[in-house]
Short mmCIF file of C-alpha atoms in Angstrom, two decimals:
data_model
loop_
_atom_site.label_atom_id
_atom_site.label_comp_id
_atom_site.label_asym_id
_atom_site.label_seq_id
_atom_site.Cartn_x
_atom_site.Cartn_y
_atom_site.Cartn_z
CA MET A 1 -3.16 16.31 8.89
CA GLU A 2 -1.90 15.45 5.45
CA TYR A 3 0.89 17.95 5.95
CA PHE A 4 2.13 15.84 8.85
CA THR A 5 2.23 12.59 6.88
CA GLN A 6 3.63 14.00 3.64
CA LEU A 7 7.08 12.59 3.07
CA PHE A 8 10.20 14.69 2.67
CA SER A 9 13.49 13.62 1.20
CA PRO A 10 16.67 14.21 3.25
CA ASP A 11 17.75 16.75 0.61
CA GLU A 12 14.57 18.75 1.15
CA ILE A 13 15.18 18.78 4.90
CA TRP A 14 18.72 19.98 4.28
CA ALA A 15 17.39 22.76 2.02
CA ILE A 16 14.89 23.89 4.70
CA GLU A 17 17.69 23.91 7.25
CA ALA A 18 20.00 25.97 5.02
CA TRP A 19 17.18 28.41 4.33
CA ILE A 20 16.45 28.91 8.04
CA ASN A 21 20.14 29.25 8.80
CA ASP A 22 20.72 31.95 6.19
CA TRP A 23 17.56 33.99 6.51
CA PHE A 24 17.19 33.85 10.25
CA PHE A 25 20.57 35.52 10.65
CA VAL A 26 19.38 38.40 8.45
CA PHE A 27 16.20 38.60 10.53
CA ALA A 28 18.22 38.56 13.78
CA LEU A 29 20.43 41.39 12.49
CA ALA A 30 17.32 43.43 11.74
CA LEU A 31 16.00 42.80 15.25
CA PHE A 32 19.36 43.76 16.72
CA PHE A 33 19.27 47.02 14.77
CA LEU A 34 15.83 47.79 16.25
CA GLU A 35 17.15 46.97 19.73
CA CYS A 36 20.04 49.42 19.17
CA LEU A 37 17.54 52.12 18.21
CA ARG A 38 15.59 51.40 21.39
CA TYR A 39 18.71 51.68 23.55
CA ALA A 40 19.71 54.89 21.74
CA PHE A 41 16.24 56.33 22.37
CA LYS A 42 16.54 55.44 26.05
CA LYS A 43 20.06 56.93 26.09
CA GLN A 44 21.52 53.55 27.07
CA PHE A 45 23.54 53.03 23.90
CA THR A 46 27.08 53.20 25.30
CA LEU A 47 30.52 52.60 23.85
CA ASN A 48 30.79 49.47 26.00
CA PHE A 49 27.49 48.20 24.57
CA LEU A 50 28.81 48.74 21.04
CA GLY A 51 32.18 47.10 21.81
CA ASP A 52 30.51 44.17 23.52
CA SER A 53 28.16 43.64 20.57
CA VAL A 54 31.06 43.75 18.08
CA ALA A 55 32.88 41.21 20.27
CA ASN A 56 29.80 38.99 20.20
CA PHE A 57 29.73 38.86 16.41
CA ALA A 58 33.52 38.41 16.36
CA THR A 59 33.21 35.31 18.57
CA LEU A 60 30.57 34.08 16.11
CA THR A 61 33.12 34.46 13.30
CA LEU A 62 35.74 32.52 15.28
CA PHE A 63 33.17 29.85 16.08
CA ILE A 64 32.21 29.52 12.40
CA LEU A 65 35.90 29.10 11.51
CA ILE A 66 36.17 26.20 13.98
CA LEU A 67 32.89 24.78 12.71
CA ALA A 68 34.24 24.84 9.15
CA LEU A 69 37.06 22.57 10.36
CA VAL A 70 35.00 20.14 12.42
CA GLY A 71 31.52 20.39 10.87
CA ALA A 72 32.01 17.58 8.35
CA THR A 73 33.30 15.24 11.06
CA TYR A 74 30.35 16.15 13.29
CA ALA A 75 27.88 15.38 10.50
CA GLY A 76 29.87 12.28 9.55
CA VAL A 77 29.54 10.82 13.05
CA PHE A 78 25.74 11.23 12.86
CA LEU A 79 25.51 9.72 9.37
CA TYR A 80 27.78 6.79 10.25
CA ALA A 81 25.81 6.07 13.42
CA TYR A 82 22.54 6.30 11.47
CA ASP A 83 23.73 3.90 8.77
CA ASN A 84 25.11 1.35 11.21
CA PHE A 85 23.44 1.58 14.59
CA ARG A 86 19.85 2.81 14.26
CA PHE A 87 17.14 0.58 15.74
CA VAL A 88 14.50 1.56 13.16
CA GLU A 89 14.17 3.92 10.23
CA LEU A 90 11.50 6.54 10.86
CA PRO A 91 9.78 8.12 7.87
CA ILE A 92 10.75 11.74 7.26
CA ASN A 93 7.46 13.60 7.64
CA GLY A 94 5.89 16.33 9.75
CA TRP A 95 5.11 14.08 12.73
CA THR A 96 8.65 12.78 12.86
CA ILE A 97 10.04 16.31 12.63
CA LEU A 98 7.70 17.57 15.38
CA ILE A 99 8.59 14.69 17.73
CA CYS A 100 12.27 15.17 16.94
CA ILE A 101 12.05 18.88 17.83
CA ILE A 102 10.48 18.06 21.22
CA LEU A 103 13.13 15.41 21.92
CA ALA A 104 15.90 17.74 20.72
CA ASP A 105 14.51 20.39 23.07
CA LEU A 106 14.72 17.92 25.96
CA ALA A 107 18.26 17.00 24.88
CA TYR A 108 19.08 20.73 24.80
CA TYR A 109 17.83 21.11 28.37
CA TRP A 110 20.18 18.37 29.61
CA GLU A 111 23.11 19.54 27.55
CA HIS A 112 22.65 23.08 28.85
CA ARG A 113 22.35 21.87 32.44
CA PHE A 114 25.47 19.74 31.93
CA LEU A 115 27.44 22.77 30.69
CA HIS A 116 26.59 24.60 33.91
CA MET A 117 27.43 21.67 36.15
CA ASN A 118 31.09 20.92 35.32
CA GLY A 119 34.24 22.95 34.81
CA PHE A 120 35.10 21.59 31.36
CA GLY A 121 31.70 22.43 29.89
CA TRP A 122 31.42 25.73 31.72
CA ALA A 123 34.78 26.86 30.28
CA THR A 124 33.18 27.15 26.86
CA HIS A 125 29.66 28.14 27.94
CA THR A 126 30.89 30.91 30.26
CA VAL A 127 31.75 32.91 27.12
CA HIS A 128 28.06 33.14 26.28
CA HIS A 129 27.24 34.25 29.83
CA SER A 130 30.11 36.68 30.23
CA SER A 131 28.43 39.66 28.58
CA PRO A 132 27.14 42.28 31.01
CA HIS A 133 24.46 43.11 28.40
CA PHE A 134 21.45 41.21 27.14
CA ASN A 135 20.40 41.57 23.52
CA ILE A 136 20.16 39.50 20.33
CA SER A 137 23.90 39.79 19.68
CA VAL A 138 24.60 37.95 22.97
CA ALA A 139 22.90 34.89 21.45
CA TYR A 140 25.78 34.78 18.96
CA ARG A 141 28.47 35.03 21.64
CA HIS A 142 30.05 31.58 21.37
CA GLY A 143 32.82 29.68 23.09
CA PRO A 144 35.42 27.56 21.23
CA MET A 145 33.94 24.17 22.21
CA ASP A 146 30.26 24.99 21.81
CA TRP A 147 30.09 22.57 18.87
CA PHE A 148 31.46 19.62 20.85
CA PHE A 149 29.00 18.93 23.66
CA PRO A 150 25.75 18.81 21.63
CA LEU A 151 27.15 15.76 19.84
CA PHE A 152 26.69 13.54 22.90
CA PHE A 153 23.20 14.75 23.70
CA TYR A 154 21.71 14.68 20.19
CA LEU A 155 23.44 11.54 18.90
CA PRO A 156 21.07 9.16 20.78
CA LEU A 157 18.27 10.45 18.54
CA VAL A 158 20.05 8.77 15.63
CA PHE A 159 19.77 5.37 17.35
CA LEU A 160 16.02 5.97 17.71
CA GLY A 161 15.76 6.22 13.92
CA PHE A 162 15.63 9.96 13.28
CA HIS A 163 17.52 10.87 10.11
CA PRO A 164 20.58 13.07 10.92
CA PHE A 165 19.26 15.90 8.73
CA VAL A 166 16.01 15.89 10.74
CA ILE A 167 18.06 16.10 13.94
CA PHE A 168 20.14 18.98 12.57
CA LEU A 169 16.92 20.74 11.58
CA ALA A 170 15.54 20.22 15.10
CA GLU A 171 18.79 21.57 16.60
CA ILE A 172 18.49 24.68 14.44
CA VAL A 173 14.84 25.21 15.38
CA VAL A 174 15.78 25.09 19.08
CA GLN A 175 18.75 27.44 18.50
CA VAL A 176 16.67 29.90 16.51
CA TYR A 177 14.00 29.98 19.22
CA GLN A 178 16.69 30.44 21.86
CA THR A 179 18.23 33.34 19.93
CA LEU A 180 14.96 35.25 19.99
CA LEU A 181 14.87 35.07 23.80
CA HIS A 182 17.92 37.31 24.17
CA THR A 183 16.14 40.62 24.52
CA GLU A 184 15.09 43.12 27.13
CA THR A 185 12.52 44.62 24.78
CA ILE A 186 9.82 42.08 25.67
CA LYS A 187 8.91 42.15 29.33
CA LYS A 188 6.36 39.39 29.98
CA LEU A 189 4.16 37.42 27.59
CA PRO A 190 0.59 36.21 28.34
CA ARG A 191 0.43 33.75 31.26
CA PRO A 192 -0.28 30.53 29.28
CA ILE A 193 2.77 31.24 27.10
CA GLU A 194 4.97 31.97 30.13
CA ALA A 195 3.70 28.72 31.68
CA ILE A 196 4.58 26.44 28.78
CA PHE A 197 7.23 28.14 26.69
CA ASN A 198 10.60 29.64 27.42
CA THR A 199 10.31 33.42 27.13
CA PRO A 200 12.69 36.42 27.24
CA SER A 201 11.70 36.86 30.89
CA HIS A 202 12.65 33.27 31.78
CA HIS A 203 15.89 33.54 29.85
CA ARG A 204 16.91 36.82 31.50
CA VAL A 205 16.74 34.87 34.75
CA HIS A 206 19.07 32.26 33.26
CA HIS A 207 21.65 34.95 32.42
CA ALA A 208 21.46 36.54 35.85
CA THR A 209 24.11 36.67 38.55
CA ASN A 210 21.49 37.34 41.26
CA ARG A 211 21.90 34.56 43.84
CA GLN A 212 18.31 33.25 43.63
CA TYR A 213 18.53 33.02 39.84
CA LEU A 214 21.78 31.02 39.61
CA ASP A 215 21.60 27.73 37.66
CA LYS A 216 17.95 28.17 36.72
CA ASN A 217 15.90 28.05 33.51
CA TYR A 218 18.00 25.86 31.22
CA ALA A 219 15.17 25.33 28.74
CA GLY A 220 15.37 25.80 25.00
CA ILE A 221 11.80 26.08 23.74
CA LEU A 222 9.68 24.51 26.49
CA ILE A 223 10.04 25.87 30.03
CA ILE A 224 8.04 22.85 31.25
CA TRP A 225 11.33 20.91 31.49
CA ASP A 226 12.59 23.35 34.18
CA ARG A 227 9.25 23.28 35.96
CA MET A 228 9.27 19.46 35.96
CA PHE A 229 12.90 19.05 36.99
CA GLY A 230 13.01 21.70 39.72
CA THR A 231 15.25 24.25 38.02
CA PHE A 232 12.68 26.96 37.35
CA ALA A 233 12.83 30.50 38.72
CA LYS A 234 10.45 33.35 37.95
CA GLU A 235 11.75 36.81 37.10
CA GLU A 236 10.82 38.97 40.05
CA GLU A 237 13.64 41.32 41.02
CA PRO A 238 15.68 43.13 38.30
CA VAL A 239 18.38 41.02 36.71
CA THR A 240 22.13 41.70 36.78
CA TYR A 241 23.85 40.01 33.84
CA GLY A 242 27.30 38.45 33.54
CA VAL A 243 29.54 36.00 35.38
CA TYR A 244 31.72 35.88 38.48
CA PRO A 245 34.47 36.95 38.12
CA SER A 246 33.56 39.35 35.30
CA ILE A 247 36.00 39.52 32.39
CA ASN A 248 35.72 43.31 31.86
CA SER A 249 36.84 43.17 28.25
CA VAL A 250 35.45 43.68 24.80
CA ASN A 251 38.52 42.13 23.16
CA PRO A 252 37.00 39.27 21.09
CA ILE A 253 40.06 37.00 21.45
CA LYS A 254 40.13 37.49 25.20
CA VAL A 255 36.37 36.94 25.41
CA PHE A 256 36.45 33.84 23.19
CA PHE A 257 39.20 32.07 25.12
CA SER A 258 38.39 33.49 28.58
CA GLY A 259 36.76 30.30 29.89
CA TYR A 260 39.57 27.93 28.96
CA MET A 261 42.29 30.44 29.96
CA LYS A 262 40.70 30.61 33.41
CA LEU A 263 40.31 26.81 33.58
CA PHE A 264 43.94 26.19 32.52
CA SER A 265 45.15 28.77 35.02
CA ARG A 266 43.20 27.03 37.80
CA LEU A 267 44.50 23.62 36.69
CA TRP A 268 48.09 24.95 36.60
CA HIS A 269 47.88 26.36 40.12
CA ALA A 270 45.90 23.45 41.55
CA PRO A 271 47.34 21.95 44.75
CA SER A 272 46.73 18.28 43.79
CA TRP A 273 45.59 15.98 40.97
CA ARG A 274 42.37 15.28 42.84
CA TYR A 275 41.71 19.05 42.91
CA ARG A 276 42.46 19.21 39.17
CA PHE A 277 39.99 16.39 38.51
CA ASN A 278 37.35 18.19 40.58
CA LEU A 279 37.95 21.39 38.61
CA LEU A 280 36.93 19.50 35.47
CA VAL A 281 33.94 17.57 36.78
CA LYS A 282 32.52 19.72 39.57
CA SER A 283 30.46 22.85 39.10
CA PRO A 284 32.11 26.28 38.65
CA THR A 285 30.50 27.27 41.95
CA TRP A 286 32.65 24.61 43.67
CA ALA A 287 35.84 26.10 42.18
CA TRP A 288 34.78 29.59 43.26
CA GLN A 289 34.01 28.38 46.81
CA GLN A 290 37.45 26.71 47.07
CA GLU A 291 39.13 29.95 46.03
CA GLN A 292 37.14 31.92 48.59
CA LYS A 293 38.22 29.46 51.31
CA ASN A 294 41.89 29.86 50.39
CA LYS A 295 41.80 33.67 50.42
CA MET B 1 17.89 11.10 39.57
CA ASN B 2 14.10 11.39 39.34
CA SER B 3 14.57 14.00 36.62
CA ILE B 4 16.66 11.59 34.56
CA ILE B 5 14.16 8.75 34.96
CA THR B 6 11.33 11.12 34.02
CA SER B 7 13.30 12.20 30.96
CA PHE B 8 13.73 8.58 29.85
CA ILE B 9 9.99 8.01 30.26
CA ILE B 10 9.26 11.13 28.17
CA VAL B 11 11.66 9.92 25.47
CA ALA B 12 10.05 6.45 25.48
CA VAL B 13 6.54 7.90 25.16
CA LEU B 14 7.47 10.30 22.34
CA TRP B 15 9.48 7.67 20.51
CA GLY B 16 6.53 5.31 20.88
CA GLY B 17 4.43 8.00 19.22
CA ALA B 18 6.89 8.17 16.35
CA LEU B 19 6.98 4.37 16.02
CA MET B 20 3.21 4.22 15.66
CA GLN B 21 3.68 5.60 12.18
CA LEU B 22 5.64 2.53 11.15
CA PRO B 23 2.76 0.31 10.00
CA GLU B 24 1.86 3.11 7.58
CA ALA B 25 5.29 4.10 6.37
CA ASN B 26 6.93 0.75 6.60
CA ALA B 27 10.29 1.18 8.28
CA ILE B 28 12.65 -1.68 7.70
CA GLU B 29 14.05 -3.57 10.63
CA HIS B 30 16.77 -6.16 10.40
CA LYS B 31 15.42 -9.57 11.21
CA ASP B 32 16.42 -13.08 10.42
CA ILE B 33 15.11 -13.95 6.96
CA LYS B 34 14.37 -17.57 7.87
CA LYS B 35 12.29 -16.48 10.85
CA ASN B 36 10.45 -13.99 8.68
CA ILE B 37 9.67 -16.49 5.97
CA ALA B 38 8.40 -19.00 8.53
CA ILE B 39 6.07 -16.40 10.02
CA GLU B 40 4.90 -15.12 6.68
CA GLU B 41 4.34 -18.61 5.24
CA ALA B 42 2.04 -19.23 8.19
CA LYS B 43 0.17 -16.05 7.34
CA VAL B 44 0.05 -16.64 3.61
CA ASN B 45 -3.61 -17.64 3.48
CA LYS B 46 -4.72 -14.82 5.71
CA PRO B 47 -5.63 -11.49 4.16
CA ILE B 48 -3.06 -8.89 5.28
CA ALA B 49 -4.09 -5.23 5.02
CA ASN B 50 -4.12 -4.09 1.40
CA VAL B 51 -3.29 -7.51 0.07
CA MET B 52 -5.14 -9.18 -2.75
CA ALA B 53 -6.94 -12.44 -2.23
CA ILE B 54 -4.63 -15.30 -2.91
CA LYS B 55 -5.79 -17.89 -5.41
CA ASP B 56 -2.71 -19.23 -7.10
CA VAL B 57 0.27 -19.55 -4.78
CA GLN B 58 2.65 -19.99 -7.71
CA ASN B 59 2.02 -16.44 -8.96
CA ILE B 60 2.33 -14.62 -5.69
CA THR B 61 5.11 -12.09 -5.37
CA HIS B 62 6.09 -10.86 -1.93
CA ILE B 63 7.21 -7.24 -1.94
CA SER B 64 9.17 -5.62 0.88
CA GLY B 65 10.05 -1.96 0.98
CA LEU B 66 8.29 1.27 1.76
CA GLN B 67 4.56 1.81 2.09
CA GLN B 68 2.73 5.09 2.58
CA GLN B 69 -0.75 6.53 2.17
CA ILE B 70 0.08 9.39 -0.16
CA MET B 71 -1.31 11.77 -2.78
CA LEU B 72 -0.51 10.27 -6.18
CA LYS B 73 1.02 13.56 -7.31
CA ASN B 74 3.60 13.12 -4.51
CA VAL B 75 4.77 9.63 -5.45
CA ASP B 76 8.13 11.14 -6.49
CA LEU B 77 8.82 11.86 -2.81
CA LEU B 78 8.20 8.22 -1.96
CA TRP B 79 10.69 7.25 -4.67
CA LYS B 80 13.24 9.67 -3.17
CA THR B 81 12.75 8.15 0.28
CA PHE B 82 12.93 4.65 -1.19
CA SER B 83 16.24 5.43 -2.89
CA THR B 84 17.73 6.64 0.43
CA MET B 85 16.61 3.62 2.46
CA SER B 86 20.11 2.38 3.04
CA ALA B 87 19.05 -0.51 5.31
CA LEU B 88 16.85 -1.92 2.55
CA ASN B 89 19.42 -1.40 -0.18
CA GLN B 90 22.16 -2.95 1.95
CA SER B 91 19.92 -6.00 2.37
CA LEU B 92 19.96 -6.73 -1.38
CA LYS B 93 21.72 -9.96 -2.26
CA GLN B 94 22.88 -8.47 -5.55
CA GLN B 95 21.82 -5.81 -8.05
CA PRO B 96 17.99 -6.06 -8.00
CA LYS B 97 16.26 -7.32 -11.14
CA LYS B 98 12.90 -5.65 -10.56
CA VAL B 99 11.27 -2.91 -8.54
CA TYR B 100 7.56 -3.19 -7.84
CA VAL B 101 5.15 -0.31 -7.25
CA LEU B 102 1.74 -1.25 -5.94
CA TYR B 103 -1.11 1.27 -5.68
CA ASP B 104 -4.15 0.16 -3.70
CA SER B 105 -6.78 1.44 -1.23
CA PHE B 106 -7.59 4.32 -3.57
CA SER B 107 -9.55 7.32 -2.30
CA LYS B 108 -12.92 7.94 -3.97
CA ASN B 109 -11.50 10.54 -6.35
CA TYR B 110 -8.37 8.44 -7.07
CA GLN B 111 -6.15 11.31 -5.89
CA LYS B 112 -4.74 9.30 -3.01
CA ALA B 113 -3.68 5.69 -2.55
CA ASN B 114 -1.67 3.33 -0.44
CA VAL B 115 1.59 3.12 -2.39
CA THR B 116 4.14 0.37 -1.84
CA ILE B 117 7.57 0.50 -3.49
CA GLY B 118 9.78 -2.50 -2.96
CA TYR B 119 11.74 -5.50 -4.10
CA ASP B 120 10.81 -9.16 -4.30
CA ILE B 121 11.80 -10.65 -0.93
CA ASN B 122 13.81 -13.33 -2.77
CA GLU B 123 16.25 -10.57 -3.68
CA LEU B 124 16.73 -9.58 -0.03
CA THR B 125 18.79 -11.11 2.75
CA LYS B 126 16.74 -9.36 5.44
CA PHE B 127 13.35 -7.76 5.53
CA ASP B 128 10.58 -6.90 7.95
CA ARG B 129 6.97 -7.05 6.74
CA HIS B 130 6.03 -7.68 3.17
CA TYR B 131 3.01 -7.31 0.92
CA SER B 132 1.79 -10.22 -1.16
CA VAL B 133 0.55 -9.66 -4.70
CA ASN B 134 -1.15 -12.28 -6.84
CA ILE B 135 -0.16 -11.25 -10.35
CA ASN B 136 -2.75 -13.64 -11.85
CA GLU B 137 -5.45 -11.26 -10.67
CA PHE B 138 -4.09 -8.40 -12.78
CA LYS B 139 -4.85 -7.47 -16.37
CA PRO B 140 -2.21 -5.73 -18.47
CA LEU B 141 -2.44 -2.00 -19.10
CA LEU B 142 0.97 -1.65 -20.70
CA PRO B 143 3.16 -4.47 -22.03
CA ALA B 144 6.69 -4.86 -20.71
CA LYS B 145 8.83 -2.42 -22.70
CA HIS B 146 10.54 0.92 -22.28
CA PHE B 147 8.16 3.84 -21.76
CA GLU B 148 8.69 7.53 -21.15
CA ASP B 149 7.20 9.06 -17.99
CA GLY B 150 4.43 10.68 -20.04
CA GLU B 151 3.40 7.34 -21.53
CA LEU B 152 3.25 5.78 -18.06
CA ALA B 153 1.06 8.65 -16.88
CA LYS B 154 -1.26 8.18 -19.88
CA ALA B 155 -1.69 4.49 -19.03
CA TRP B 156 -3.76 5.59 -16.04
CA ASP B 157 -6.35 6.90 -18.53
CA LYS B 158 -6.78 3.35 -19.88
CA ILE B 159 -8.16 2.16 -16.54
CA ASP B 160 -11.89 1.45 -16.57
CA TYR B 161 -13.00 3.75 -13.76
CA ASN B 162 -16.60 2.56 -14.12
CA ARG B 163 -15.42 -0.58 -12.36
CA LYS B 164 -14.01 -0.41 -8.87
CA VAL B 165 -10.22 -0.49 -9.06
CA ASN B 166 -8.60 -2.80 -6.54
CA ALA B 167 -4.96 -2.13 -7.34
CA VAL B 168 -2.51 -0.95 -9.98
CA LEU B 169 0.89 -2.57 -10.25
CA GLU B 170 4.01 -1.29 -11.99
CA ILE B 171 6.87 -3.73 -12.53
CA HIS B 172 10.11 -1.98 -13.44
CA LYS B 173 12.67 -4.41 -14.84
CA LEU B 174 16.22 -3.17 -14.18
CA ASP B 175 19.42 -3.66 -16.13
CA LYS B 176 22.76 -4.64 -14.58
CA THR B 177 23.49 -1.04 -13.59
CA GLY B 178 20.13 -0.69 -11.85
CA LYS B 179 18.57 1.52 -14.53
CA PRO B 180 14.98 0.77 -15.68
CA GLN B 181 15.03 -1.42 -18.79
CA SER B 182 11.32 -1.93 -19.22
CA THR B 183 8.10 -1.25 -17.37
CA GLN B 184 4.96 -3.31 -17.23
CA MET B 185 1.73 -1.86 -15.88
CA LEU B 186 -1.21 -3.94 -14.67
CA VAL B 187 -4.58 -3.32 -13.09
CA SER B 188 -6.88 -5.41 -10.95
CA TYR B 189 -10.59 -4.73 -10.44
CA LYS B 190 -12.75 -5.74 -7.49
#
């Protein structure tokens, strides 16, 4: 219990965060290497798999370059809001961190659901979904605006009195957990775990193009959010990964900008301003249905 | 829509859980100082948790800042948190003259205590709750002068542990740049 009430300084939280960030990537690379061995053993290690994985890490590089440009502003917004608009100042200890992780996980659920529900958000998130494979490297397949949307969903935590560094730590914990879900190696985990936590099985469903799996399982760490909010689907039939229409490319630049290129093309060819507005705010399924009608 | 309402309820419950820590680790809220003083004056003769009995009103100092039940070896962390409490520091009228550190509610082995670090409320424009200390009840352990950290630590050995210790008080006098100029250490027995 004492561990939960022991105080941390913001600098210590920052150090923990940096440590997780650095070492988890090494750990993830090691896991990816093991996955490659598994695919090789099963004779499923193809040239497309290799190209797709290289593209995934290349999009990560591009994303980090963007983050280097906007990261300070992102952190600055949190720190400014904390200094000027927080309702209370919560102590930085284990309880606060634990509560912040649960709230950040709930925020992640809504952010993720939001990205799937409108054209502007989907244009960046579709990059992550566009791989026809499912392995740890896919977790690092980022779109150009992936940094932007979390701001609006995590910022309210600042007003509740959580220190920005605690929120960033919580964001990283959710991301790290999410990363580990991108694997076909683990089939199903024991029932109580599958009931409460997000698992590789649940997340395979999220990446599926099978009709009954579409727009399901948005959770980060806790699958209970999907169960509570009616967006849960259980993995029953084998999953087909990717997006409609598929991008059929391992070119990192094409992959990285595919979502916004598609969105801009749709906006350019839109018949009216109302249609353009709908392309931005309505779900990608709506855009696809309109195109099918016009064929 | 139900999902969104449910989410707000979950946030409220979890945040409520986080707020329950506040009486222990005293988070500072901005409130009107006049209102606060009126309330606290009304309370002045009532014993507040961890507050010494009040005998001589003239010698009572009201401290507002950060309070936490903590292992004494971890007091440095409380200092770090105290130094980053921007709301408190922004509430200072000017460069503070003194910082008070009050140790009370000691555990049986004196490894743990309720530690309060704060400023005299007269130096603040805004504050939330405060802790009242009657300095007349304390006996000096160290006179007010500059001490090294080691000397301050040794002062704890001068405490008569055969008697029940009520509280230990450190008063750090600060210079114009906010650096400690002198430290006075006092003890009060039950």
